[in-house]
PDB file of C-alpha atoms in Angstrom:
ATOM      1  CA  UNK D   8     117.395  98.148  90.252  1.00 51.00           C
ATOM      2  CA  UNK D   9     119.529  98.430  87.113  1.00 76.00           C
ATOM      3  CA  UNK D  10     117.383 101.221  85.585  1.00 85.00           C
ATOM      4  CA  UNK D  11     114.065 101.576  83.971  1.00 93.00           C
ATOM      5  CA  UNK D  12     112.828  98.865  81.281  1.00 95.00           C
ATOM      6  CA  UNK D  13     110.814 100.015  78.469  1.00 97.00           C
ATOM      7  CA  UNK D  14     107.718  97.970  77.635  1.00 97.00           C
ATOM      8  CA  UNK D  15     105.474  98.668  74.616  1.00 98.00           C
ATOM      9  CA  UNK D  16     101.835  97.660  74.652  1.00 98.00           C
ATOM     10  CA  UNK D  17      98.853  97.821  72.372  1.00 98.00           C
ATOM     11  CA  UNK D  18      95.387  98.872  73.148  1.00 98.00           C
ATOM     12  CA  UNK D  19      93.583  96.691  70.774  1.00 96.00           C
ATOM     13  CA  UNK D  20      89.907  97.335  70.393  1.00 94.00           C
ATOM     14  CA  UNK D  21      87.124  95.399  68.737  1.00 91.00           C
ATOM     15  CA  UNK D  22      83.995  97.640  69.334  1.00 90.00           C
ATOM     16  CA  UNK D  23      83.807  98.528  73.066  1.00 90.00           C
ATOM     17  CA  UNK D  24      85.987  95.559  74.032  1.00 92.00           C
ATOM     18  CA  UNK D  25      89.867  95.471  74.639  1.00 95.00           C
ATOM     19  CA  UNK D  26      92.084  92.465  74.075  1.00 95.00           C
ATOM     20  CA  UNK D  27      93.785  91.568  77.250  1.00 95.00           C
ATOM     21  CA  UNK D  28      96.483  88.727  77.781  1.00 94.00           C
ATOM     22  CA  UNK D  29      96.568  86.533  80.822  1.00 93.00           C
ATOM     23  CA  UNK D  30     100.026  86.254  82.268  1.00 91.00           C
ATOM     24  CA  UNK D  31     101.251  84.098  85.048  1.00 84.00           C
ATOM     25  CA  UNK D  32     104.537  84.752  86.928  1.00 79.00           C
ATOM     26  CA  UNK D  33     105.826  83.497  90.148  1.00 78.00           C
ATOM     27  CA  UNK D  34     102.452  81.806  90.844  1.00 83.00           C
ATOM     28  CA  UNK D  35     100.385  84.868  90.279  1.00 87.00           C
ATOM     29  CA  UNK D  36      97.955  85.451  87.438  1.00 91.00           C
ATOM     30  CA  UNK D  37      97.019  88.886  86.090  1.00 94.00           C
ATOM     31  CA  UNK D  38      96.000  90.632  82.772  1.00 96.00           C
ATOM     32  CA  UNK D  39      97.948  93.084  80.697  1.00 96.00           C
ATOM     33  CA  UNK D  40      97.770  94.718  77.287  1.00 97.00           C
ATOM     34  CA  UNK D  41      99.601  92.567  74.478  1.00 96.00           C
ATOM     35  CA  UNK D  42     103.215  93.740  74.152  1.00 96.00           C
ATOM     36  CA  UNK D  43     106.519  93.403  75.663  1.00 95.00           C
ATOM     37  CA  UNK D  44     110.053  94.648  76.209  1.00 96.00           C
ATOM     38  CA  UNK D  45     111.991  96.723  73.641  1.00 98.00           C
ATOM     39  CA  UNK D  46     115.269  95.069  72.658  1.00 97.00           C
ATOM     40  CA  UNK D  47     118.532  96.867  71.984  1.00 95.00           C
ATOM     41  CA  UNK D  48     118.500  98.579  68.508  1.00 97.00           C
ATOM     42  CA  UNK D  49     114.729  98.255  68.064  1.00 97.00           C
ATOM     43  CA  UNK D  50     112.349 101.077  67.540  1.00 97.00           C
ATOM     44  CA  UNK D  51     109.234 101.213  69.674  1.00 98.00           C
ATOM     45  CA  UNK D  52     107.021 100.203  66.503  1.00 96.00           C
ATOM     46  CA  UNK D  53     109.380  97.428  65.394  1.00 97.00           C
ATOM     47  CA  UNK D  54     109.383  95.972  68.938  1.00 97.00           C
ATOM     48  CA  UNK D  55     105.539  96.164  69.266  1.00 97.00           C
ATOM     49  CA  UNK D  56     105.046  94.545  65.934  1.00 96.00           C
ATOM     50  CA  UNK D  57     107.396  91.753  67.033  1.00 95.00           C
ATOM     51  CA  UNK D  58     105.558  91.320  70.317  1.00 94.00           C
ATOM     52  CA  UNK D  59     102.245  91.180  68.794  1.00 93.00           C
ATOM     53  CA  UNK D  60     103.324  88.460  66.430  1.00 91.00           C
ATOM     54  CA  UNK D  61     104.906  86.459  69.246  1.00 88.00           C
ATOM     55  CA  UNK D  62     102.143  86.962  71.677  1.00 88.00           C
ATOM     56  CA  UNK D  63      99.019  86.967  69.587  1.00 87.00           C
ATOM     57  CA  UNK D  64      99.956  85.914  66.165  1.00 86.00           C
ATOM     58  CA  UNK D  65      98.735  89.247  64.957  1.00 90.00           C
ATOM     59  CA  UNK D  66     100.676  90.986  62.111  1.00 91.00           C
ATOM     60  CA  UNK D  67     100.214  93.861  59.836  1.00 92.00           C
ATOM     61  CA  UNK D  68      98.171  96.155  62.249  1.00 93.00           C
ATOM     62  CA  UNK D  69      98.083  99.877  61.569  1.00 93.00           C
ATOM     63  CA  UNK D  70      99.412 101.144  64.922  1.00 95.00           C
ATOM     64  CA  UNK D  71      98.525 104.691  66.157  1.00 95.00           C
ATOM     65  CA  UNK D  72     100.566 106.516  68.643  1.00 96.00           C
ATOM     66  CA  UNK D  73     102.035 106.443  71.026  1.00 98.00           C
ATOM     67  CA  UNK D  74      98.836 107.496  72.855  1.00 98.00           C
ATOM     68  CA  UNK D  75      99.992 107.241  76.419  1.00 98.00           C
ATOM     69  CA  UNK D  76     102.831 106.505  78.836  1.00 98.00           C
ATOM     70  CA  UNK D  77     102.591 105.109  82.329  1.00 97.00           C
ATOM     71  CA  UNK D  78     105.268 104.326  84.670  1.00 95.00           C
ATOM     72  CA  UNK D  79     105.199 101.256  87.099  1.00 93.00           C
ATOM     73  CA  UNK D  80     107.771 101.838  90.072  1.00 90.00           C
ATOM     74  CA  UNK D  81     107.667  99.238  92.853  1.00 87.00           C
ATOM     75  CA  UNK D  82     107.421 100.383  96.359  1.00 84.00           C
ATOM     76  CA  UNK D  83     110.661 101.287  98.091  1.00 84.00           C
ATOM     77  CA  UNK D  84     110.795  98.203 100.248  1.00 84.00           C
ATOM     78  CA  UNK D  85     110.258  95.774  97.389  1.00 84.00           C
ATOM     79  CA  UNK D  86     113.125  93.596  96.319  1.00 83.00           C
ATOM     80  CA  UNK D  87     114.331  93.457  93.553  1.00 83.00           C
ATOM     81  CA  UNK D  88     113.087  97.034  92.743  1.00 84.00           C
ATOM     82  CA  UNK D  89     111.293  97.353  89.393  1.00 89.00           C
ATOM     83  CA  UNK D  90     110.710 100.404  87.171  1.00 93.00           C
ATOM     84  CA  UNK D  91     108.917  99.830  83.950  1.00 95.00           C
ATOM     85  CA  UNK D  92     108.009 102.670  81.442  1.00 97.00           C
ATOM     86  CA  UNK D  93     104.842 101.411  79.472  1.00 97.00           C
ATOM     87  CA  UNK D  94     104.536 103.211  76.106  1.00 98.00           C
ATOM     88  CA  UNK D  95     100.924 102.502  74.740  1.00 98.00           C
ATOM     89  CA  UNK D  96      99.887 102.456  71.091  1.00 98.00           C
ATOM     90  CA  UNK D  97      96.413 101.680  69.629  1.00 97.00           C
ATOM     91  CA  UNK D  98      95.103  99.587  66.739  1.00 95.00           C
ATOM     92  CA  UNK D  99      91.474  98.592  65.928  1.00 93.00           C
ATOM     93  CA  UNK D 100      90.854  94.989  65.382  1.00 92.00           C
ATOM     94  CA  UNK D 101      87.596  95.526  63.356  1.00 83.00           C
ATOM     95  CA  UNK D 102      87.241  92.742  60.882  1.00 81.00           C
ATOM     96  CA  UNK D 103      89.907  90.480  62.363  1.00 81.00           C
ATOM     97  CA  UNK D 104      89.104  87.085  63.727  1.00 75.00           C
ATOM     98  CA  UNK D 105      90.753  86.327  67.078  1.00 75.00           C
ATOM     99  CA  UNK D 106      89.964  82.578  66.946  1.00 70.00           C
ATOM    100  CA  UNK D 107      93.513  81.940  65.872  1.00 66.00           C
ATOM    101  CA  UNK D 108      95.160  84.036  68.457  1.00 73.00           C
ATOM    102  CA  UNK D 109      97.941  82.037  70.069  1.00 69.00           C
ATOM    103  CA  UNK D 110     101.103  82.821  72.117  1.00 69.00           C
ATOM    104  CA  UNK D 111     104.546  81.592  71.603  1.00 67.00           C
ATOM    105  CA  UNK D 112     105.410  83.151  74.987  1.00 68.00           C
ATOM    106  CA  UNK D 113     105.215  80.581  77.900  1.00 68.00           C
ATOM    107  CA  UNK D 114     104.178  83.136  80.441  1.00 73.00           C
ATOM    108  CA  UNK D 115     100.930  83.822  78.545  1.00 79.00           C
ATOM    109  CA  UNK D 116      98.168  81.665  79.455  1.00 82.00           C
ATOM    110  CA  UNK D 117      95.149  82.940  77.602  1.00 86.00           C
ATOM    111  CA  UNK D 118      93.611  86.042  76.028  1.00 89.00           C
ATOM    112  CA  UNK D 119      90.071  87.518  75.854  1.00 90.00           C
ATOM    113  CA  UNK D 120      88.191  90.512  74.723  1.00 92.00           C
ATOM    114  CA  UNK D 121      87.018  92.396  77.799  1.00 95.00           C
ATOM    115  CA  UNK D 122      84.129  94.774  77.486  1.00 94.00           C
ATOM    116  CA  UNK D 123      84.314  98.078  79.114  1.00 92.00           C
ATOM    117  CA  UNK D 124      81.758  97.332  81.736  1.00 93.00           C
ATOM    118  CA  UNK D 125      83.995  94.355  82.821  1.00 96.00           C
ATOM    119  CA  UNK D 126      87.420  96.103  82.987  1.00 95.00           C
ATOM    120  CA  UNK D 127      87.012  96.974  86.680  1.00 94.00           C
ATOM    121  CA  UNK D 128      86.814  93.369  87.764  1.00 95.00           C
ATOM    122  CA  UNK D 129      90.032  92.466  85.983  1.00 95.00           C
ATOM    123  CA  UNK D 130      93.441  92.456  87.823  1.00 95.00           C
ATOM    124  CA  UNK D 131      95.048  94.618  85.119  1.00 96.00           C
ATOM    125  CA  UNK D 132      98.848  95.550  85.176  1.00 94.00           C
ATOM    126  CA  UNK D 133      99.633  98.369  85.269  1.00 96.00           C
ATOM    127  CA  UNK D 134      96.110  99.396  86.669  1.00 95.00           C
ATOM    128  CA  UNK D 135      94.948 101.566  83.774  1.00 96.00           C
ATOM    129  CA  UNK D 136      91.327 100.592  83.887  1.00 95.00           C
ATOM    130  CA  UNK D 137      89.838 104.274  83.766  1.00 95.00           C
ATOM    131  CA  UNK D 138      92.143 105.107  80.769  1.00 96.00           C
ATOM    132  CA  UNK D 139      91.006 102.002  78.844  1.00 96.00           C
ATOM    133  CA  UNK D 140      87.363 102.771  79.525  1.00 94.00           C
ATOM    134  CA  UNK D 141      87.603 106.282  78.431  1.00 94.00           C
ATOM    135  CA  UNK D 142      90.183 106.578  75.616  1.00 95.00           C
ATOM    136  CA  UNK D 143      88.879 107.182  72.111  1.00 94.00           C
ATOM    137  CA  UNK D 144      90.822 107.523  68.808  1.00 94.00           C
ATOM    138  CA  UNK D 145      91.786 111.076  68.210  1.00 94.00           C
ATOM    139  CA  UNK D 146      92.280 111.843  72.017  1.00 96.00           C
ATOM    140  CA  UNK D 147      95.453 113.634  72.782  1.00 96.00           C
ATOM    141  CA  UNK D 148      98.578 111.834  74.152  1.00 96.00           C
ATOM    142  CA  UNK D 149      98.402 111.438  77.953  1.00 96.00           C
ATOM    143  CA  UNK D 150     101.049 110.744  80.642  1.00 96.00           C
ATOM    144  CA  UNK D 151      99.242 108.576  83.199  1.00 95.00           C
ATOM    145  CA  UNK D 152     101.813 109.050  85.928  1.00 91.00           C
ATOM    146  CA  UNK D 153     103.110 106.390  88.324  1.00 90.00           C
ATOM    147  CA  UNK D 154     100.850 103.370  88.867  1.00 87.00           C
ATOM    148  CA  UNK D 155     101.768 100.215  90.535  1.00 82.00           C
ATOM    149  CA  UNK D 156      99.439  97.019  90.559  1.00 72.00           C
ATOM    150  CA  UNK D 157      99.331  95.324  93.852  1.00 61.00           C
TER     151      UNK D 157
END
């Protein structure tokens, strides 16, 4: 392991639904918040704006936060080891059409709005289902601890 990687993500809400992206790597498919890695010299906000444009074609969102941090640290026996620090922001998608959402990232294989009642059935990385179900604008910043998706 070369050290922690910083990933920014966006909790993008439309009513009670959250926008999730389906990613496939190494033959495994799972869902995650839109976002990605922070490049050298980028601020967290600039990195997230770039990633949202690349992954979703969404630009000009008013980002709030960060609202949460969660760490994904792989089990000791896993090789190669991974340590990702996820910094999560929020934006409201009210009034925006998602029909044109398309990704320039080859690892992204789709997107969908997932309603709160459906979140538990989704293989979400990191596994922050409860946080997504409960978080509301104005809630205090939270450190969600270490969570590793299996």
